[in-house]
Short mmCIF file of C-alpha atoms in Angstrom, two decimals:
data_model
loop_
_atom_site.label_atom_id
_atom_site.label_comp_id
_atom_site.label_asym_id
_atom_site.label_seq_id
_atom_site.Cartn_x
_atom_site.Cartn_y
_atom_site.Cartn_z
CA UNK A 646 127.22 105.99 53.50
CA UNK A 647 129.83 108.39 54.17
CA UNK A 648 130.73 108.65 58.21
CA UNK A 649 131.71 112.32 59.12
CA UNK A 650 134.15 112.76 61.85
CA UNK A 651 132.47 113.87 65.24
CA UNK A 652 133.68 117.41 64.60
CA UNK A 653 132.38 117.79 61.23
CA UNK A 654 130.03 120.10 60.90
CA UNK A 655 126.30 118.98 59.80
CA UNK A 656 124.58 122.02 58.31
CA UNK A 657 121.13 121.55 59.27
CA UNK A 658 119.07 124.26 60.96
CA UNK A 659 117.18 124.58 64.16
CA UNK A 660 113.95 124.39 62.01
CA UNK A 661 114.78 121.43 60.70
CA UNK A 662 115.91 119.41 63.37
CA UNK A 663 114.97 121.22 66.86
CA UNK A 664 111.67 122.49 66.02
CA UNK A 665 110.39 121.58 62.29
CA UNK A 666 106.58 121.92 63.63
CA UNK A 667 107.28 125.58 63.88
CA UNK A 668 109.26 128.28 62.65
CA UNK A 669 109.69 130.21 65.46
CA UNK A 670 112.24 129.32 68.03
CA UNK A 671 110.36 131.05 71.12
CA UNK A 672 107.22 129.78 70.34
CA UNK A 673 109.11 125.81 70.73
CA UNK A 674 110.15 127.17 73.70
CA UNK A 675 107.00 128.41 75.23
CA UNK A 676 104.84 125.43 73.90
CA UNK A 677 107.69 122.83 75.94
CA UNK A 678 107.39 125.12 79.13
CA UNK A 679 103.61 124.90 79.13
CA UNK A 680 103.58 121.34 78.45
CA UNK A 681 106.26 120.80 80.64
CA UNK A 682 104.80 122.38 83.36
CA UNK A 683 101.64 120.23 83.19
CA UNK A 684 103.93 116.90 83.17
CA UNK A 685 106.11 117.92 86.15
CA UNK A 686 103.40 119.63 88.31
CA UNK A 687 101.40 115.94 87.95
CA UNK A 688 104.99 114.21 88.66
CA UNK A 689 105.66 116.13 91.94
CA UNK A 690 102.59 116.72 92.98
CA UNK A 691 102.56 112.67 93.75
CA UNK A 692 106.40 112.55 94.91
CA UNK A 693 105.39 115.34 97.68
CA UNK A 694 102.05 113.62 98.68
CA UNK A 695 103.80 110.55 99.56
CA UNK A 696 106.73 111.96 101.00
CA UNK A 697 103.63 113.15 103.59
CA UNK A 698 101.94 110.31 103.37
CA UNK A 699 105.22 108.11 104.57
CA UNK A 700 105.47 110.32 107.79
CA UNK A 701 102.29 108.45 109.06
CA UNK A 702 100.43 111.52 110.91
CA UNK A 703 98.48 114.39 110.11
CA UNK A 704 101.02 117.04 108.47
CA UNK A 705 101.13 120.39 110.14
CA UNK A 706 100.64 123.87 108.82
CA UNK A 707 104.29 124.59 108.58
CA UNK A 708 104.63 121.20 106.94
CA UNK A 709 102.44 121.87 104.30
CA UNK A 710 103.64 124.97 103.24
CA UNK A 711 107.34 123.52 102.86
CA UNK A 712 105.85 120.77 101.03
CA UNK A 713 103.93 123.60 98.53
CA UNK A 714 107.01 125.25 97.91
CA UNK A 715 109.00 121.67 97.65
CA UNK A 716 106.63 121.45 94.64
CA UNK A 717 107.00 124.11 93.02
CA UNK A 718 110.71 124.66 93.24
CA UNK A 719 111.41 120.93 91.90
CA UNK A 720 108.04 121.83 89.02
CA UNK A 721 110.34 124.93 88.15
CA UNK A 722 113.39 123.34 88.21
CA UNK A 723 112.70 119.95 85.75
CA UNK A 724 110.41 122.34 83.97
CA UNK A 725 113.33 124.69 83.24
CA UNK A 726 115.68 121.51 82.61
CA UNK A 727 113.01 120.44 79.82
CA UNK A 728 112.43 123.77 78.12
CA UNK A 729 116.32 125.64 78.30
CA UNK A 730 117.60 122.77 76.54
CA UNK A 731 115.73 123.63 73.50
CA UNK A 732 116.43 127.49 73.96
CA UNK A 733 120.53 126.50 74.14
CA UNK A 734 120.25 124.52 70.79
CA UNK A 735 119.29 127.28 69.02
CA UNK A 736 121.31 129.32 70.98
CA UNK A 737 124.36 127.42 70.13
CA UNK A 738 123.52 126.78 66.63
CA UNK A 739 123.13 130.49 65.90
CA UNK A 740 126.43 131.19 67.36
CA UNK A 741 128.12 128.63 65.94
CA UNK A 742 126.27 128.63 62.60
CA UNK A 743 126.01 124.79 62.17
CA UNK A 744 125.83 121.69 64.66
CA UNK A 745 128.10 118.76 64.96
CA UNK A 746 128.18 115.64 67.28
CA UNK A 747 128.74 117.27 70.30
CA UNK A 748 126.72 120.39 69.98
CA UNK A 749 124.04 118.77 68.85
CA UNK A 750 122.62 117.83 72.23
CA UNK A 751 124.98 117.07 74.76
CA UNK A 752 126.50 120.79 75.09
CA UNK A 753 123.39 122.61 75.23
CA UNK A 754 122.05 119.61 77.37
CA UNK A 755 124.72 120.37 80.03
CA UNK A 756 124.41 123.96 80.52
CA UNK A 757 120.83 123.29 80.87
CA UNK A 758 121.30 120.57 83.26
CA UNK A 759 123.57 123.20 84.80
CA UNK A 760 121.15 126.05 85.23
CA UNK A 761 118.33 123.74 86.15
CA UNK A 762 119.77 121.90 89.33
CA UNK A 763 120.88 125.36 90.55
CA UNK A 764 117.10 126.01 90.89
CA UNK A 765 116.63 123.39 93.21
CA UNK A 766 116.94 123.17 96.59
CA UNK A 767 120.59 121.89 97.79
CA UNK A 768 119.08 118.86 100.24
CA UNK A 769 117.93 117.18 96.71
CA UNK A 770 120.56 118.00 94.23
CA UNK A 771 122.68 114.56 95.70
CA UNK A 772 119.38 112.43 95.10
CA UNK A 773 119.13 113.87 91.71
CA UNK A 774 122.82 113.44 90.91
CA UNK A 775 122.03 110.06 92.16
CA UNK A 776 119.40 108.82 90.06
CA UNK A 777 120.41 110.33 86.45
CA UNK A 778 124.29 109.17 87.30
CA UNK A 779 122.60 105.39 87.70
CA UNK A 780 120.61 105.64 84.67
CA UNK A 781 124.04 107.66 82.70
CA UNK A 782 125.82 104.48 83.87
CA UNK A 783 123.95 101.94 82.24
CA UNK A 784 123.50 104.34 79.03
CA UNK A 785 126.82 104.71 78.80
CA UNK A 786 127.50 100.95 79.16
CA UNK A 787 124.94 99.96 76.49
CA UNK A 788 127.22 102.75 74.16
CA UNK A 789 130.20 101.17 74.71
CA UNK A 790 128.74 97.71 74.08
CA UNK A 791 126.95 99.00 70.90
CA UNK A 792 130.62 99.45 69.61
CA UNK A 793 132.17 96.61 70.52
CA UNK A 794 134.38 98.05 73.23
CA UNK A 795 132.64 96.41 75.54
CA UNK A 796 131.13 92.80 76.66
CA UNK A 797 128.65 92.11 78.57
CA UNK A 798 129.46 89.15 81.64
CA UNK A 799 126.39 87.11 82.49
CA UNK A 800 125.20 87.92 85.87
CA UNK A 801 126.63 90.86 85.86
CA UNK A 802 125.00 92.94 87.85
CA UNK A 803 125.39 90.39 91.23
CA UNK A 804 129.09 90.84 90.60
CA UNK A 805 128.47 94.96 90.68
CA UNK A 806 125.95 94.42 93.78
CA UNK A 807 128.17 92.09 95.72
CA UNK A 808 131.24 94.12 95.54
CA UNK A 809 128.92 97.23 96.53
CA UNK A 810 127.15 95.53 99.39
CA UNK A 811 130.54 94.75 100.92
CA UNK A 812 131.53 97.94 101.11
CA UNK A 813 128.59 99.85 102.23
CA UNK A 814 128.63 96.98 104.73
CA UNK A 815 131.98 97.54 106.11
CA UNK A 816 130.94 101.78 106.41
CA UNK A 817 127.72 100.39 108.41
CA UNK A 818 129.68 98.13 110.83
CA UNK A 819 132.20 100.88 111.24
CA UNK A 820 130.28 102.93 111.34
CA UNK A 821 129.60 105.09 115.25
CA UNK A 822 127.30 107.97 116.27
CA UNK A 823 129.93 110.38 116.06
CA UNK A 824 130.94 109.94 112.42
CA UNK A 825 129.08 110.13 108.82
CA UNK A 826 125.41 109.34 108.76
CA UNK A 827 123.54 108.91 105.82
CA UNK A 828 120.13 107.65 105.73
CA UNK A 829 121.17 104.19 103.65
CA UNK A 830 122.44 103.12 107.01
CA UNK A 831 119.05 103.16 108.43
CA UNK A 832 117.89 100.81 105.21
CA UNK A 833 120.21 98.45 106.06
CA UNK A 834 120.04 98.63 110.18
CA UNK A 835 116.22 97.43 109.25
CA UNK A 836 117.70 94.81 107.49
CA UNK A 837 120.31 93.50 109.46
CA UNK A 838 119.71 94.98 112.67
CA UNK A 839 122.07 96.80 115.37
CA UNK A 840 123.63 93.81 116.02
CA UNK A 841 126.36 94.13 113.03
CA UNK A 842 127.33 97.89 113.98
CA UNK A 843 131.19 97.28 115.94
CA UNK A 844 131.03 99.16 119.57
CA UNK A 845 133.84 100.15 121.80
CA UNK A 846 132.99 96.73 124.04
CA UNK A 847 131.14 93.71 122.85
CA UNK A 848 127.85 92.79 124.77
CA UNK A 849 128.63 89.83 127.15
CA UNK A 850 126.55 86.35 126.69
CA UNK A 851 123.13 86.20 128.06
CA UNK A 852 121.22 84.25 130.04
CA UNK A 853 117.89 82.85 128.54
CA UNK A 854 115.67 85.37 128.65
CA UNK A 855 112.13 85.65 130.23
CA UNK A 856 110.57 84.87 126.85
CA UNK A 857 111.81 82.07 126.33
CA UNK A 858 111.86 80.44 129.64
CA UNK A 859 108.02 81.38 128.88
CA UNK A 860 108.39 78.67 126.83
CA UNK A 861 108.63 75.58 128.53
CA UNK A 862 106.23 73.18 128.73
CA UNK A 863 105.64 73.07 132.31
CA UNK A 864 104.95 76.53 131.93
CA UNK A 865 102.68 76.82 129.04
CA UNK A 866 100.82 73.43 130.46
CA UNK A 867 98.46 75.30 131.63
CA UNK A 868 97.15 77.70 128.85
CA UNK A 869 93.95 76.05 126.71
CA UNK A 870 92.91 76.80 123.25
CA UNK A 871 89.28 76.10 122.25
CA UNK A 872 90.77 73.98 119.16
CA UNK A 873 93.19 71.27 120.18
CA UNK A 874 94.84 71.37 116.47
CA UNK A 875 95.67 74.81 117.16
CA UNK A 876 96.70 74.63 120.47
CA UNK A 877 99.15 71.96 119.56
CA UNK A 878 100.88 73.50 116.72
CA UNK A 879 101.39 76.63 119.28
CA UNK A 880 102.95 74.58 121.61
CA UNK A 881 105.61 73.11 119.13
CA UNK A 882 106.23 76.78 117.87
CA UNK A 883 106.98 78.13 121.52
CA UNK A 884 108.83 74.72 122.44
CA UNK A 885 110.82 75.44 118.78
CA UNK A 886 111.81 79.07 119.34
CA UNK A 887 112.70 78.21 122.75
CA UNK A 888 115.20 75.84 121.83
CA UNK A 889 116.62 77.96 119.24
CA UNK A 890 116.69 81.13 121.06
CA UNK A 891 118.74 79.02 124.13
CA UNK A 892 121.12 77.46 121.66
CA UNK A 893 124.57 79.37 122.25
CA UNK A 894 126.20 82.35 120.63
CA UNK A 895 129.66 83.43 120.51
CA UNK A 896 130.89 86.31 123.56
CA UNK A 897 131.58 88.74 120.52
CA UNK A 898 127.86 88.49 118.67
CA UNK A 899 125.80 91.31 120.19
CA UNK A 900 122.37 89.75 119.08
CA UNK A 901 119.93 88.81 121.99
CA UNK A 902 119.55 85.27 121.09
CA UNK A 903 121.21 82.18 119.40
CA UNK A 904 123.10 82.58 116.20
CA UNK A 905 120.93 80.00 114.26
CA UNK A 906 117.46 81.54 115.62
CA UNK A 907 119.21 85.28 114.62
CA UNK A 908 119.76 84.00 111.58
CA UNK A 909 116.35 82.56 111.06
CA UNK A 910 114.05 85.05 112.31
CA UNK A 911 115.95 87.90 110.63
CA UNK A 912 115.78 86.07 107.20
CA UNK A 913 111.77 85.28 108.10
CA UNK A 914 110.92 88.46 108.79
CA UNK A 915 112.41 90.40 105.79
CA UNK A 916 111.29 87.67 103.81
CA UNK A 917 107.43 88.87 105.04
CA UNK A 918 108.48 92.36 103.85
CA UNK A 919 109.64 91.92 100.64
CA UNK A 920 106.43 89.12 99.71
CA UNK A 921 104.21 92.21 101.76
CA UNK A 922 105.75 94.88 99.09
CA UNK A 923 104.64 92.80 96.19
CA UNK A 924 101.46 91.88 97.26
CA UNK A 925 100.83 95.29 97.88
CA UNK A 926 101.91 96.29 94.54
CA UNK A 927 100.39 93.84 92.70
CA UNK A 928 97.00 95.27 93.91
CA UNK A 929 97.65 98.63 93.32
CA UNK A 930 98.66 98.47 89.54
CA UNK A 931 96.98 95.56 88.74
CA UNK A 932 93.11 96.13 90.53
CA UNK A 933 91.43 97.07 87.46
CA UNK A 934 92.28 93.75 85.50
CA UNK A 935 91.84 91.35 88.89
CA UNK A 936 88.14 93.93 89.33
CA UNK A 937 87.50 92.76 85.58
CA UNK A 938 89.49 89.13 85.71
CA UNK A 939 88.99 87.73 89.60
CA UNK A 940 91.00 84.41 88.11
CA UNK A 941 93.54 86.33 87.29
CA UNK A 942 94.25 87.14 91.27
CA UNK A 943 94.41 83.63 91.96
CA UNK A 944 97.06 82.99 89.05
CA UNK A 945 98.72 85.65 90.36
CA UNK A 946 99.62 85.48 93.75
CA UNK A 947 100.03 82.17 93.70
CA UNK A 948 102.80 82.19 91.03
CA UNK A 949 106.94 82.13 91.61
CA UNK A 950 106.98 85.72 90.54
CA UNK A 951 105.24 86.96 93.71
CA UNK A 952 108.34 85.71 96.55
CA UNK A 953 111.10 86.72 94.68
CA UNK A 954 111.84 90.44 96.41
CA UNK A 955 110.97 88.45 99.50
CA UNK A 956 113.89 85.31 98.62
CA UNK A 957 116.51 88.31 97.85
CA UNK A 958 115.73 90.19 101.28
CA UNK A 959 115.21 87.32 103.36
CA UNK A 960 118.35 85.32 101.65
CA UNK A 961 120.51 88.06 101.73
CA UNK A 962 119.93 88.59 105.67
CA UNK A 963 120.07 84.91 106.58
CA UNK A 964 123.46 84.69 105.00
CA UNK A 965 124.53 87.76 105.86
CA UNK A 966 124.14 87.34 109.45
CA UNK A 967 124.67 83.47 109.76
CA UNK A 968 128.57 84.02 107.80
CA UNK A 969 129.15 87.01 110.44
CA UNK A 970 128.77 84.42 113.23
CA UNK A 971 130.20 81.54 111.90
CA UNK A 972 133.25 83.98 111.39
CA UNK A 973 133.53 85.33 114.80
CA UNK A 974 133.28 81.51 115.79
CA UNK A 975 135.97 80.56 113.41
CA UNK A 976 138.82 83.68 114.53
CA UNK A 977 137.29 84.08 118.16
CA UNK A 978 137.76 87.90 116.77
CA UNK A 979 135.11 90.29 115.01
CA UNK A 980 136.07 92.61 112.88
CA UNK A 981 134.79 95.36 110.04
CA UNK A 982 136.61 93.57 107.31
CA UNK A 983 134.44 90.41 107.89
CA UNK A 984 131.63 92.60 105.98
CA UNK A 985 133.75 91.59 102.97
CA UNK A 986 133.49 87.70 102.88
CA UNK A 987 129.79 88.54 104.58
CA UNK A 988 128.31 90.48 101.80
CA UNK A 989 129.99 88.55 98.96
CA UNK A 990 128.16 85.36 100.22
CA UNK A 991 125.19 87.12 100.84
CA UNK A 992 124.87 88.58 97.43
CA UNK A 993 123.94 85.22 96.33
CA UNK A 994 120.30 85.94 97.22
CA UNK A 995 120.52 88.63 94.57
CA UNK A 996 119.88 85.99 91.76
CA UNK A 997 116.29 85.68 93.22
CA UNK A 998 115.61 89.56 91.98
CA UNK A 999 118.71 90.08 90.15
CA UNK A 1000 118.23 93.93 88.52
CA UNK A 1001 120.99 95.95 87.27
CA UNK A 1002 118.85 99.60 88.60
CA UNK A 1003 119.24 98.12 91.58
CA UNK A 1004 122.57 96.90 91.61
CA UNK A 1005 123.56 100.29 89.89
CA UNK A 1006 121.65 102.79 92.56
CA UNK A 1007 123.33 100.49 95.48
CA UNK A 1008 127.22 101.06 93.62
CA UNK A 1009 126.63 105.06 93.11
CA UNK A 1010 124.66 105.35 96.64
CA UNK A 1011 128.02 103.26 98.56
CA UNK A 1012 130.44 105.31 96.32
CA UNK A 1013 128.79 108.41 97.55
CA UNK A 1014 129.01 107.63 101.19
CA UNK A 1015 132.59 106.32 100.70
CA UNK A 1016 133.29 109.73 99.27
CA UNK A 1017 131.41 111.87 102.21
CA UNK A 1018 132.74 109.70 105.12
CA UNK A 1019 136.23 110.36 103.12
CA UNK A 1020 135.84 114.01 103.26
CA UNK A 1021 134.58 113.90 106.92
CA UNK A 1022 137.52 111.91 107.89
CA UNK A 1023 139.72 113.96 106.12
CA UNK A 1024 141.61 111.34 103.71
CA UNK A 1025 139.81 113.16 100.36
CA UNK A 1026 139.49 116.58 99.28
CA UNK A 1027 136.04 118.59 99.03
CA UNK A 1028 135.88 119.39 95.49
CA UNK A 1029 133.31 122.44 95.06
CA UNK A 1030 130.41 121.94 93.03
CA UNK A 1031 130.68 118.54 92.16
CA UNK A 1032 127.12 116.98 93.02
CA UNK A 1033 125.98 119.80 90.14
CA UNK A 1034 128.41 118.87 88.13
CA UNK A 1035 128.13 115.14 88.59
CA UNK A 1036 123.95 115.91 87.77
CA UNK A 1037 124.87 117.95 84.36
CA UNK A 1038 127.32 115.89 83.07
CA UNK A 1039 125.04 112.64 83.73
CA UNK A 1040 121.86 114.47 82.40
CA UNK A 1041 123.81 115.77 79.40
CA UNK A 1042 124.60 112.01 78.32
CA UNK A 1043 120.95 110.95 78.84
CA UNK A 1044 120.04 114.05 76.91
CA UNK A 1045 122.75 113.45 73.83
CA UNK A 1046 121.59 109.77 73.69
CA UNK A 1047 118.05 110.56 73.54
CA UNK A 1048 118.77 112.30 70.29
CA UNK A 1049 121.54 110.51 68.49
CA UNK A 1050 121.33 106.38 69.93
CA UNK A 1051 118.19 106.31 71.81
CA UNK A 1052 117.96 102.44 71.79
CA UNK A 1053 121.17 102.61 74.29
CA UNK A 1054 119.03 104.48 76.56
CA UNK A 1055 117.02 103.15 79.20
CA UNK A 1056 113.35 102.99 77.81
CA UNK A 1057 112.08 104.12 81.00
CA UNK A 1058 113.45 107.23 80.69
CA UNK A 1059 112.95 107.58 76.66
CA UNK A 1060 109.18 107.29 77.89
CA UNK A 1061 109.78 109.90 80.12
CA UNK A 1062 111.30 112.14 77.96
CA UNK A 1063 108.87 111.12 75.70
CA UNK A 1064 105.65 112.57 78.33
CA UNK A 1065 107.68 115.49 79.25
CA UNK A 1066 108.36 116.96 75.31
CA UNK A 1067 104.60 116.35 74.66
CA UNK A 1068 106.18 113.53 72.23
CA UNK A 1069 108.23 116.16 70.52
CA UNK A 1070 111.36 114.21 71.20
CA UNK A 1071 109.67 112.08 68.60
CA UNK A 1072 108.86 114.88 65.67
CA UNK A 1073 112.98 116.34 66.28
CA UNK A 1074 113.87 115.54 62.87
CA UNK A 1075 117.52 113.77 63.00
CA UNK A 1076 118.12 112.82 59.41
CA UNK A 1077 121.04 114.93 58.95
CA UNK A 1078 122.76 113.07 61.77
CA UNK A 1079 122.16 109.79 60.30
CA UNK A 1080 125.74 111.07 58.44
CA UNK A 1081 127.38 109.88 61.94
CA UNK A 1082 126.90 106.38 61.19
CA UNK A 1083 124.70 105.19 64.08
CA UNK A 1084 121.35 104.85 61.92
CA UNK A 1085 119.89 107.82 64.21
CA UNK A 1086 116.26 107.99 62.01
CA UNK A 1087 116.42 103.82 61.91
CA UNK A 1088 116.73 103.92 65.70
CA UNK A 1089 113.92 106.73 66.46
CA UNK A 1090 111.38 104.91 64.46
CA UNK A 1091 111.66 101.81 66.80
CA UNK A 1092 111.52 103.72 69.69
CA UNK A 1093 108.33 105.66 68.44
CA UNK A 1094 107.00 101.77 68.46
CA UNK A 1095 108.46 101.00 71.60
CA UNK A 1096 106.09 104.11 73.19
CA UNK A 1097 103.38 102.58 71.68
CA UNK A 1098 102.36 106.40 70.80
CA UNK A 1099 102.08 108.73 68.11
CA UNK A 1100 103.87 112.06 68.34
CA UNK A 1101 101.02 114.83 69.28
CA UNK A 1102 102.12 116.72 66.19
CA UNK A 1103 102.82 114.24 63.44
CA UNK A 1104 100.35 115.69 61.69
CA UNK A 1105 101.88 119.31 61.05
CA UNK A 1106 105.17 117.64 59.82
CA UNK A 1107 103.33 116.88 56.31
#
């Protein structure tokens, strides 16, 4: 077959390839705002009820009213995202008589992407411009790759998560109250605590506390338990922690207690969190089959799968934390930079729930803080506009992928695209692109099996 260069035009109508269910280019339109519309008032109507949900009180009146019109500005906004992009291929194709590579989707993908996000509210465009540059990341990796520009390094994505840890470490410890705050910092302070953020004067050693002179055995002689068993295992606990939480620490750590029992507790307890967040999980997508299967409960909570979120959080904040101390024991100095060597180590853990979304979201999320605290301090210029353009020019990739190498997408969002067209991004007849060389039709069909769907209107296309 015959590759056409990317500027080539393809001539193939909006008919044929936008809309072939219908003739009528406004009547597309109207049926992907309606359906649209259903999809995204479902969507937010969750994203806002949690948001409430996660404040843990009864919402006010004034509370619920922003949250209403939260909902309906984002509704309006993905809704118009969804529906202008088919209006601008039309659009463009009637004023350019013809399509080619790039007007095909990813031109009339951007100024959609561009109207759209100026119809939501400012405070979310840099989560937005967030998520879709993380997914536009990866897409455009897998492109690259696809051609043979590119390979692939095993374990990756620790690699892209270590190197991002580090930094957003060394903004956290340098971080102060009087410079750039961004609510990542409050992720991580629940992770590694206060005791990594550098102050103007380190906190002097302490004595052993009240707690754990609570401990000793003298003390606790006289408390009973009605079960000797239990009673006994308490005591070696308290006699345990006591010993661990007296053992030394260096002038400079700022912790309460010893370095090692630091280190431990800190790894125990966000070890609890991450094994709580799966267990909680697993029972909320998974009740109907353990209310139908009980054995299947048993099989599994009691697998490997079940601890690994809590072996990446509790590994990563052992290590963390116990490299941090051993360095300020080492240099008899503490210092930002020691983030570096810190994070690197502690990015180990990763392995245990290695994910490149992750890995990508915590590269994007660091770059953007490096590039706020920049502008704050001065050493980078404000560029106007850029979180909108940053969303357009991701979303038009997603968008152009979708239609021309959708197997280089993410299927995640193919399935969203997918619920949000109605499965019209499914009928969009591409055969007239298959000219390009990527096996466009080839590549829909096994995504159309990958959905595990039928398009709602494969029956008209007959």
């Amino acid at each position: 077959m015959q590759v056409l260069s990317k500027m080539t035009p393809v001539p193939v109508t909006c008919l044929e390839y936008v809309h072939p269910w219908t003739q009528s280019c406004t009547v597309a339109t109207a049926e992907l705002m309606i359906v649209g519309v259903q999809y995204c008032l479902r969507i937010y109507a969750a994203v806002y009820a949690l948001s409430l949900i996660m404040r843990g009180r009864i919402p006010t009146l004034p509370e619920l009213k922003k949250t209403l019109r939260g909902w309906l500005q984002s509704t309006v906004f993905l809704t118009t995202n969804a529906f202008s992009y088919s209006i601008m291929m039309c659009s463009i194709r009637r004023l350019m008589g013809n399509f080619n590579f790039y007007t095909v989707s990813y031109v009339p993908a951007f100024v959609a992407a561009l109207i759209a996000i100026m119809l939501e509210r400012s405070s979310r465009r840099a989560m937005l411009a967030l998520y879709v540059s993380n997914v536009a990341t990866e897409t455009m990796w897998n492109i690259l790759q696809s051609r043979g520009l590119v390979k692939s390094i095993p374990r990756g994505e620790i690699a892209i998560f270590g190197l991002a840890t580090s930094m957003l470490m060394y903004c956290y410890r340098k971080n102060r109250q009087e410079t750039y705050r961004d609510s990542m910092f409050d992720v991580v302070r629940f992770a590694i605590g206060d005791s990594e953020v550098m102050k103007v004067a380190p906190v002097p050693a302490e004595e052993p506390t009240p707690a754990a002179r609570e401990t000793n055995p003298r003390i606790s002689k006289g408390r009973k338990h009605p079960l000797p068993f239990i009673q006994a295992v308490l005591q070696a606990y308290l006699q345990l922690t006591g010993r661990l939480k007296a053992m030394g620490k260096h002038k400079l750590c700022r912790h309460r207690h010893g370095c090692l029992y630091d280190t431990l507790s800190s790894g125990a307890r966000m070890f609890s969190v991450g094994l709580g967040i799966q267990v909680v999980m697993k029972m909320v997508l998974q009740m109907r089959k353990f209310i139908s299967r009980p054995a299947l409960m048993r099989k599994t909570f009691l697998s490997k799968e079940i601890a690994r979120l809590g072996l990446f959080l509790g590994g990563f904040t052992s290590i963390y934390k116990m490299s941090s101390c051993l360095l300020r024991h080492f240099t008899d100095s503490d210092s930002p930079m020691f983030a570096f060597p810190s994070g690197l180590l502690a990015s180990v853990a990763f392995a245990f729930y290695s994910d490149k979304t992750i890995a990508l979201y915590i590269m994007w999320k660091t770059l953007q803080i490096t590039y706020n605290w920049g502008i704050e301090k001065g050493y980078l210029p404000r560029v106007p506009g850029f979180t909108v353009l940053l969303y357009a020019t991701s979303t038009a990739l997603l968008f152009h992928a979708a239609t021309i190498e959708p197997e280089n997408l993410r299927p995640s969002y193919w399935k969203f695209l997918h619920s949000i067209s109605g499965g019209r991004i499914c009928v969009m007849d591409r055969s007239g692109f298959d000219v390009y060389g990527l096996d466009t039709s080839g590549q829909i069909r096994r995504m159309m099996e990958l959905c595990k769907t039928e398009p709602i209107l494969q029956g008209q296309l007959s």
